[in-house]
PDB file of N, CA and C in Angstrom:
ATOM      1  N   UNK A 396       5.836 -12.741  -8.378  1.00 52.00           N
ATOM      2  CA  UNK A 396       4.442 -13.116  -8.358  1.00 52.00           C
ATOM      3  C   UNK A 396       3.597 -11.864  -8.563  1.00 52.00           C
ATOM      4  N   UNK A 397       2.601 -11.894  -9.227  1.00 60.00           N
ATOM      5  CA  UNK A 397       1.665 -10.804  -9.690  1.00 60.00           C
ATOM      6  C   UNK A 397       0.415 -10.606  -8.645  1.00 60.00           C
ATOM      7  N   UNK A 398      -0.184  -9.413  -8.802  1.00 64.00           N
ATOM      8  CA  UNK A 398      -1.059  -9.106  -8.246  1.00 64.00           C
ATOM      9  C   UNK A 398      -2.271  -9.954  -8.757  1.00 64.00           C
ATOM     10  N   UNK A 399      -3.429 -10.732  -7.989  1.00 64.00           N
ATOM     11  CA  UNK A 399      -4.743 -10.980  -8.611  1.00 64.00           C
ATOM     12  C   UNK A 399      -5.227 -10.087  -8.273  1.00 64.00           C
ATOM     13  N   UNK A 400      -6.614 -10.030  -9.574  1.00 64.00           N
ATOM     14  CA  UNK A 400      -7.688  -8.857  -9.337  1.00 64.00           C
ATOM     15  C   UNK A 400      -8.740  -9.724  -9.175  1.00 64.00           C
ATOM     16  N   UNK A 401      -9.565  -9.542  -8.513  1.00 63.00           N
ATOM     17  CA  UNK A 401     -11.440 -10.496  -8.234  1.00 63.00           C
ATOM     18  C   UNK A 401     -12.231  -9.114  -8.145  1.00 63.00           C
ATOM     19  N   UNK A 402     -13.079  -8.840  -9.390  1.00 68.00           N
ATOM     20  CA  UNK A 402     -13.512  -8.415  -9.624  1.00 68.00           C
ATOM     21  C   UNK A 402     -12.953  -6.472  -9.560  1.00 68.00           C
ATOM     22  N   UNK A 403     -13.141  -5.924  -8.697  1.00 68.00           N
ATOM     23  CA  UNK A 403     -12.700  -4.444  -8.525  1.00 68.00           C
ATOM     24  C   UNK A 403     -11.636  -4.125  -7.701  1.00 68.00           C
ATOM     25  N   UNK A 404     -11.771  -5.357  -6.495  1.00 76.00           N
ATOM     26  CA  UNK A 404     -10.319  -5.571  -5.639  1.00 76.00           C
ATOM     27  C   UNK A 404      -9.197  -5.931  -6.527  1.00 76.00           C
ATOM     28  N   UNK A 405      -8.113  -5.542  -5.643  1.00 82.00           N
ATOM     29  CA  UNK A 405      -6.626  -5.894  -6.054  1.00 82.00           C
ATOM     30  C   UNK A 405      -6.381  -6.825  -5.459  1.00 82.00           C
ATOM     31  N   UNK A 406      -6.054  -7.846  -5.280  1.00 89.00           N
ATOM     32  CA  UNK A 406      -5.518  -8.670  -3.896  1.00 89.00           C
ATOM     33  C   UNK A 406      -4.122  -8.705  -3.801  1.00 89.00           C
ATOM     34  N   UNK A 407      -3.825  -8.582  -2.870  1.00 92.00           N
ATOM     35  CA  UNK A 407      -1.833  -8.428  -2.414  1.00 92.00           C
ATOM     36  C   UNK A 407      -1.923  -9.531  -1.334  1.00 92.00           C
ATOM     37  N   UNK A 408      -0.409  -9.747  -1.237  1.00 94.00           N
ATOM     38  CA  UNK A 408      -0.132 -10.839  -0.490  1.00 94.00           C
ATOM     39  C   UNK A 408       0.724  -9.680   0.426  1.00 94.00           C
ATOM     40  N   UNK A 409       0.843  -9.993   1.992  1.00 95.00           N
ATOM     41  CA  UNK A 409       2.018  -9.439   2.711  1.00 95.00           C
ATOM     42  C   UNK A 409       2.998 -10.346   2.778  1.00 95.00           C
ATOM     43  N   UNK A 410       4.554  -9.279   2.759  1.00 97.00           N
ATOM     44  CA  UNK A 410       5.599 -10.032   2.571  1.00 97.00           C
ATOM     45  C   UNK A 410       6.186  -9.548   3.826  1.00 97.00           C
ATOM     46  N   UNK A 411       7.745 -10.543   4.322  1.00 97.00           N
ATOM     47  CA  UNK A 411       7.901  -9.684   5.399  1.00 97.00           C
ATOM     48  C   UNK A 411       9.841 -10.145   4.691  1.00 97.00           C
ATOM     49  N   UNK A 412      10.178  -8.817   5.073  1.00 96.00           N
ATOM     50  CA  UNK A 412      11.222  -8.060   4.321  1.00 96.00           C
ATOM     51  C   UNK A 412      12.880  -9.009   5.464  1.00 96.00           C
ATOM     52  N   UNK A 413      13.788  -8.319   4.759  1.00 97.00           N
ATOM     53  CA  UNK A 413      14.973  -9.013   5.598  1.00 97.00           C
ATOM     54  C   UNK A 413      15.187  -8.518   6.978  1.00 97.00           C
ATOM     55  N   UNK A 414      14.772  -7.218   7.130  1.00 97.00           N
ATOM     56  CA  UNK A 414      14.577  -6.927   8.837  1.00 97.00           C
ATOM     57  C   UNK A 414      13.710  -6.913   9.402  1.00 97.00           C
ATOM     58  N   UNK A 415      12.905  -7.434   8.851  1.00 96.00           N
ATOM     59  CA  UNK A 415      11.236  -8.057   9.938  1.00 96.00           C
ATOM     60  C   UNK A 415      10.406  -7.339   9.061  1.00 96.00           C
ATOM     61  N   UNK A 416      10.795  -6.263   8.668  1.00 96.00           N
ATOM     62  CA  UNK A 416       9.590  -5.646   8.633  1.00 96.00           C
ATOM     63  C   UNK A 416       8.128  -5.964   7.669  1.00 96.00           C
ATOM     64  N   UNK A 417       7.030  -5.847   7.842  1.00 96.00           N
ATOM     65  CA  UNK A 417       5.571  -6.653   6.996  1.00 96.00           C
ATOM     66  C   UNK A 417       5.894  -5.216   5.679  1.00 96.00           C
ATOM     67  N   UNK A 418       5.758  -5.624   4.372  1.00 94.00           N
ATOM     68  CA  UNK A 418       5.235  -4.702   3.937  1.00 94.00           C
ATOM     69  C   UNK A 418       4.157  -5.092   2.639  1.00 94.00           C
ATOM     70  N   UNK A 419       2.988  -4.427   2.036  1.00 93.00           N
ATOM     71  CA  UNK A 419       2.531  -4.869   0.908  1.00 93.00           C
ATOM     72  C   UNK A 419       2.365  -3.699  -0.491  1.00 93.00           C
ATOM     73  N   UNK A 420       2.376  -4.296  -1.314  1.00 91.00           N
ATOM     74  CA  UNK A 420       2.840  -4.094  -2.890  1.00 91.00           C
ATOM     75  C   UNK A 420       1.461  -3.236  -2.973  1.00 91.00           C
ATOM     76  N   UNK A 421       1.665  -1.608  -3.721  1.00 90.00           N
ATOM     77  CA  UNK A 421       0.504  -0.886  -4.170  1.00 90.00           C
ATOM     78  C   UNK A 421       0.153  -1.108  -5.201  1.00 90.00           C
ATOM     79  N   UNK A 422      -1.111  -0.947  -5.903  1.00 90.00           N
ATOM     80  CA  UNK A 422      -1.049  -1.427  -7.470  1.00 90.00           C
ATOM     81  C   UNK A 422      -0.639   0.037  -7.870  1.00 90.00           C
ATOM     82  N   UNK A 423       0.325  -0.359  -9.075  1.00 90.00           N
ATOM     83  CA  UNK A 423       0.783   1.413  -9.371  1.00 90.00           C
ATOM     84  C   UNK A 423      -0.574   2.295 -10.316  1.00 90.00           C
ATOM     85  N   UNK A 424      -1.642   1.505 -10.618  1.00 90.00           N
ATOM     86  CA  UNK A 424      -2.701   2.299 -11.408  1.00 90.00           C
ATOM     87  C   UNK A 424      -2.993   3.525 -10.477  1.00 90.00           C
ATOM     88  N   UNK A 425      -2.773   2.655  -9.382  1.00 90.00           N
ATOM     89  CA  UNK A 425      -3.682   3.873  -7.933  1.00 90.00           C
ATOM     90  C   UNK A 425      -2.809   4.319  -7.301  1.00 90.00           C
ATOM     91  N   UNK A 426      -1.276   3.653  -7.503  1.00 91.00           N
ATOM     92  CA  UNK A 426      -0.136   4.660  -7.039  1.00 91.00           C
ATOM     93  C   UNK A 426      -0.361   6.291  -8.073  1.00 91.00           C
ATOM     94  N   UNK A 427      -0.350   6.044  -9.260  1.00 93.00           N
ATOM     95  CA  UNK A 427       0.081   7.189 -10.341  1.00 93.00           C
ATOM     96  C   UNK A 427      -1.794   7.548  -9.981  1.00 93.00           C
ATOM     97  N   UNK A 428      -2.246   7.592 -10.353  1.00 93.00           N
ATOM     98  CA  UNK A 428      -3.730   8.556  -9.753  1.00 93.00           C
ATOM     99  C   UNK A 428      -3.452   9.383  -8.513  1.00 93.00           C
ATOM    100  N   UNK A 429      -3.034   8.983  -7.457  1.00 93.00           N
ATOM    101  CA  UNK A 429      -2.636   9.517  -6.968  1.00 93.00           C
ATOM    102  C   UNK A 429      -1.238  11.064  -6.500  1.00 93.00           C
ATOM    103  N   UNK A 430      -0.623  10.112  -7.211  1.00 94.00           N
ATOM    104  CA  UNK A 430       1.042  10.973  -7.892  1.00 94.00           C
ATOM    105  C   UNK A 430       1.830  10.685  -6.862  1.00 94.00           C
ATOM    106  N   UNK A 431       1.600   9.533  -6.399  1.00 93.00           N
ATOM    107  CA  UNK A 431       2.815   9.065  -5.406  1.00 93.00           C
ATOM    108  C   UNK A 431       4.184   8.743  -6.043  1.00 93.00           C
ATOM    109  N   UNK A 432       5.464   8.646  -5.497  1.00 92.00           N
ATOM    110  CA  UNK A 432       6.373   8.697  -5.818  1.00 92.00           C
ATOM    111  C   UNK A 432       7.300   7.772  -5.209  1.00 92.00           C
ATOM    112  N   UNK A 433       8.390   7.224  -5.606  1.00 92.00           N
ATOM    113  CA  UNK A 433       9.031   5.957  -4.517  1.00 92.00           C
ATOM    114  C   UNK A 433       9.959   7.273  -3.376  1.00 92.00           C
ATOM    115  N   UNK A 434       9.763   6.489  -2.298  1.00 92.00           N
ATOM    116  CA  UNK A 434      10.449   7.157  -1.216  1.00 92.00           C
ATOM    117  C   UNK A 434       9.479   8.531  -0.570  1.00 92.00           C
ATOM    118  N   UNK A 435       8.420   8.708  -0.974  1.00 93.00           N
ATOM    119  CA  UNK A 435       7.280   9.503  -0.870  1.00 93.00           C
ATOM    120  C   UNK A 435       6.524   9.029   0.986  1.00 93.00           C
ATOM    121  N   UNK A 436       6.699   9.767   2.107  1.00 96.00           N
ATOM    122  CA  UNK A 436       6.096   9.715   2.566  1.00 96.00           C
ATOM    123  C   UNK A 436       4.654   9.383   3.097  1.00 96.00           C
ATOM    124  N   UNK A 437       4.478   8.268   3.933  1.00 96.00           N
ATOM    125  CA  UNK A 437       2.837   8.640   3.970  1.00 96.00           C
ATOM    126  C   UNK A 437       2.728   8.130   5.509  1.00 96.00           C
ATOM    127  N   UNK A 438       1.135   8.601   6.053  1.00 97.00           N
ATOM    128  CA  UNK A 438       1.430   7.658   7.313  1.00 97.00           C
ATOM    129  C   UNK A 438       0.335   6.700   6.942  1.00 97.00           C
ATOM    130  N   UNK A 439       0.095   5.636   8.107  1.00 96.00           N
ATOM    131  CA  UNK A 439      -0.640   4.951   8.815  1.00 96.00           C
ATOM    132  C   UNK A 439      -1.592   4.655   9.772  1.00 96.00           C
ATOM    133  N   UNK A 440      -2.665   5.081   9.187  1.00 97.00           N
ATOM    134  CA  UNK A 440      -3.956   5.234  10.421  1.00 97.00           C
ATOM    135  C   UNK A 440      -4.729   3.945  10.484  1.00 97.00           C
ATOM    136  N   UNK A 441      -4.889   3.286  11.999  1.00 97.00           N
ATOM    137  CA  UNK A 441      -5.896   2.649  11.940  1.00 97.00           C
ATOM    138  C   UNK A 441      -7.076   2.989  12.261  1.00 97.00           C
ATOM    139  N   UNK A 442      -8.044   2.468  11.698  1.00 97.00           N
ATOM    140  CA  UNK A 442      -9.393   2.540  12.158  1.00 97.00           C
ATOM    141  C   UNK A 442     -10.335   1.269  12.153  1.00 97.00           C
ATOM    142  N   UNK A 443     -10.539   1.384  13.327  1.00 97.00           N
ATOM    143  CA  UNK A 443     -11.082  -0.166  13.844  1.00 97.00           C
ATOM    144  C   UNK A 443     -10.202  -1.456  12.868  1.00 97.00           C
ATOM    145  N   UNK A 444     -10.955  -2.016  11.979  1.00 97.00           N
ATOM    146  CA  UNK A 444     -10.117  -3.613  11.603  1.00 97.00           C
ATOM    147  C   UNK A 444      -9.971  -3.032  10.189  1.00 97.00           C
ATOM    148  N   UNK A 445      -9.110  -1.518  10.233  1.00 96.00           N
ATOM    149  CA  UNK A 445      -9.031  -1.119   8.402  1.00 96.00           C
ATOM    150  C   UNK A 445      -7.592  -0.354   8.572  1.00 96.00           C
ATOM    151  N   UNK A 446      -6.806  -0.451   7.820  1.00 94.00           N
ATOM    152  CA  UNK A 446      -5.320   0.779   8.211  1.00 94.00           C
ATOM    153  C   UNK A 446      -5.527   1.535   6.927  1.00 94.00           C
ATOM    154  N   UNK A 447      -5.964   2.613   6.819  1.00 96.00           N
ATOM    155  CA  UNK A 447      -5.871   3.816   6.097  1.00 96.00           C
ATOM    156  C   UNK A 447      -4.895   4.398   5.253  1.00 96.00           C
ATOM    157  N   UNK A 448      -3.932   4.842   4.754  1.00 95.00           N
ATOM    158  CA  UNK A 448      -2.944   5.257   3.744  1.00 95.00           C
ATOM    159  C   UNK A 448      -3.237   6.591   3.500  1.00 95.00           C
ATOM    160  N   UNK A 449      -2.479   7.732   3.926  1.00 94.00           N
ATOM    161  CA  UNK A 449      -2.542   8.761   3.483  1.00 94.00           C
ATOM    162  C   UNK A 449      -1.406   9.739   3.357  1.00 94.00           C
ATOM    163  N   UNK A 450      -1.108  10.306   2.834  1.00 93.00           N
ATOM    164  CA  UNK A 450      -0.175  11.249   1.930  1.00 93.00           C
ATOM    165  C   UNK A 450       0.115  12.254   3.266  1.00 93.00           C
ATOM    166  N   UNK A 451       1.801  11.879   3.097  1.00 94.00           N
ATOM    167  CA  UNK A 451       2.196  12.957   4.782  1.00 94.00           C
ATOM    168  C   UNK A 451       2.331  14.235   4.791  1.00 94.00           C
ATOM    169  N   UNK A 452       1.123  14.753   5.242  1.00 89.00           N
ATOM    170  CA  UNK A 452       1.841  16.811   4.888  1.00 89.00           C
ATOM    171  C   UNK A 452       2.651  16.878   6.159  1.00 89.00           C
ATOM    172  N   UNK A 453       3.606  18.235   6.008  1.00 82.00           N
ATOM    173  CA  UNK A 453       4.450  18.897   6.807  1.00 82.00           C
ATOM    174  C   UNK A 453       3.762  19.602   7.641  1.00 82.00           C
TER     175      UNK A 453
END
């Protein structure tokens, strides 16, 4: 199943994987802008009702 776009959003669906875990699909336009990579570290910040994505330094 493909990503919809509505207008500038991406919309993703969450999936939840064979060991529980939730995960959702990046669009790769904004993966590669970035220069993310598969198996590429990142963490997880929340802030208030938003979870953040950012690139893990050492």
């Amino acid at each position: 199943m493909g990503a919809k776009k509505s207008g500038q959003q991406s919309i993703r669906n969450i999936t939840k994987n064979s060991t529980g875990t939730y995960q959702v699909s990046l669009p790769i336009d904004e993966e590669r802008k970035l220069g993310w990579k598969e198996g590429q570290k990142v963490v997880i910040k929340k802030r208030g009702e938003t979870l953040v994505i950012v690139d893990w330094k050492e």
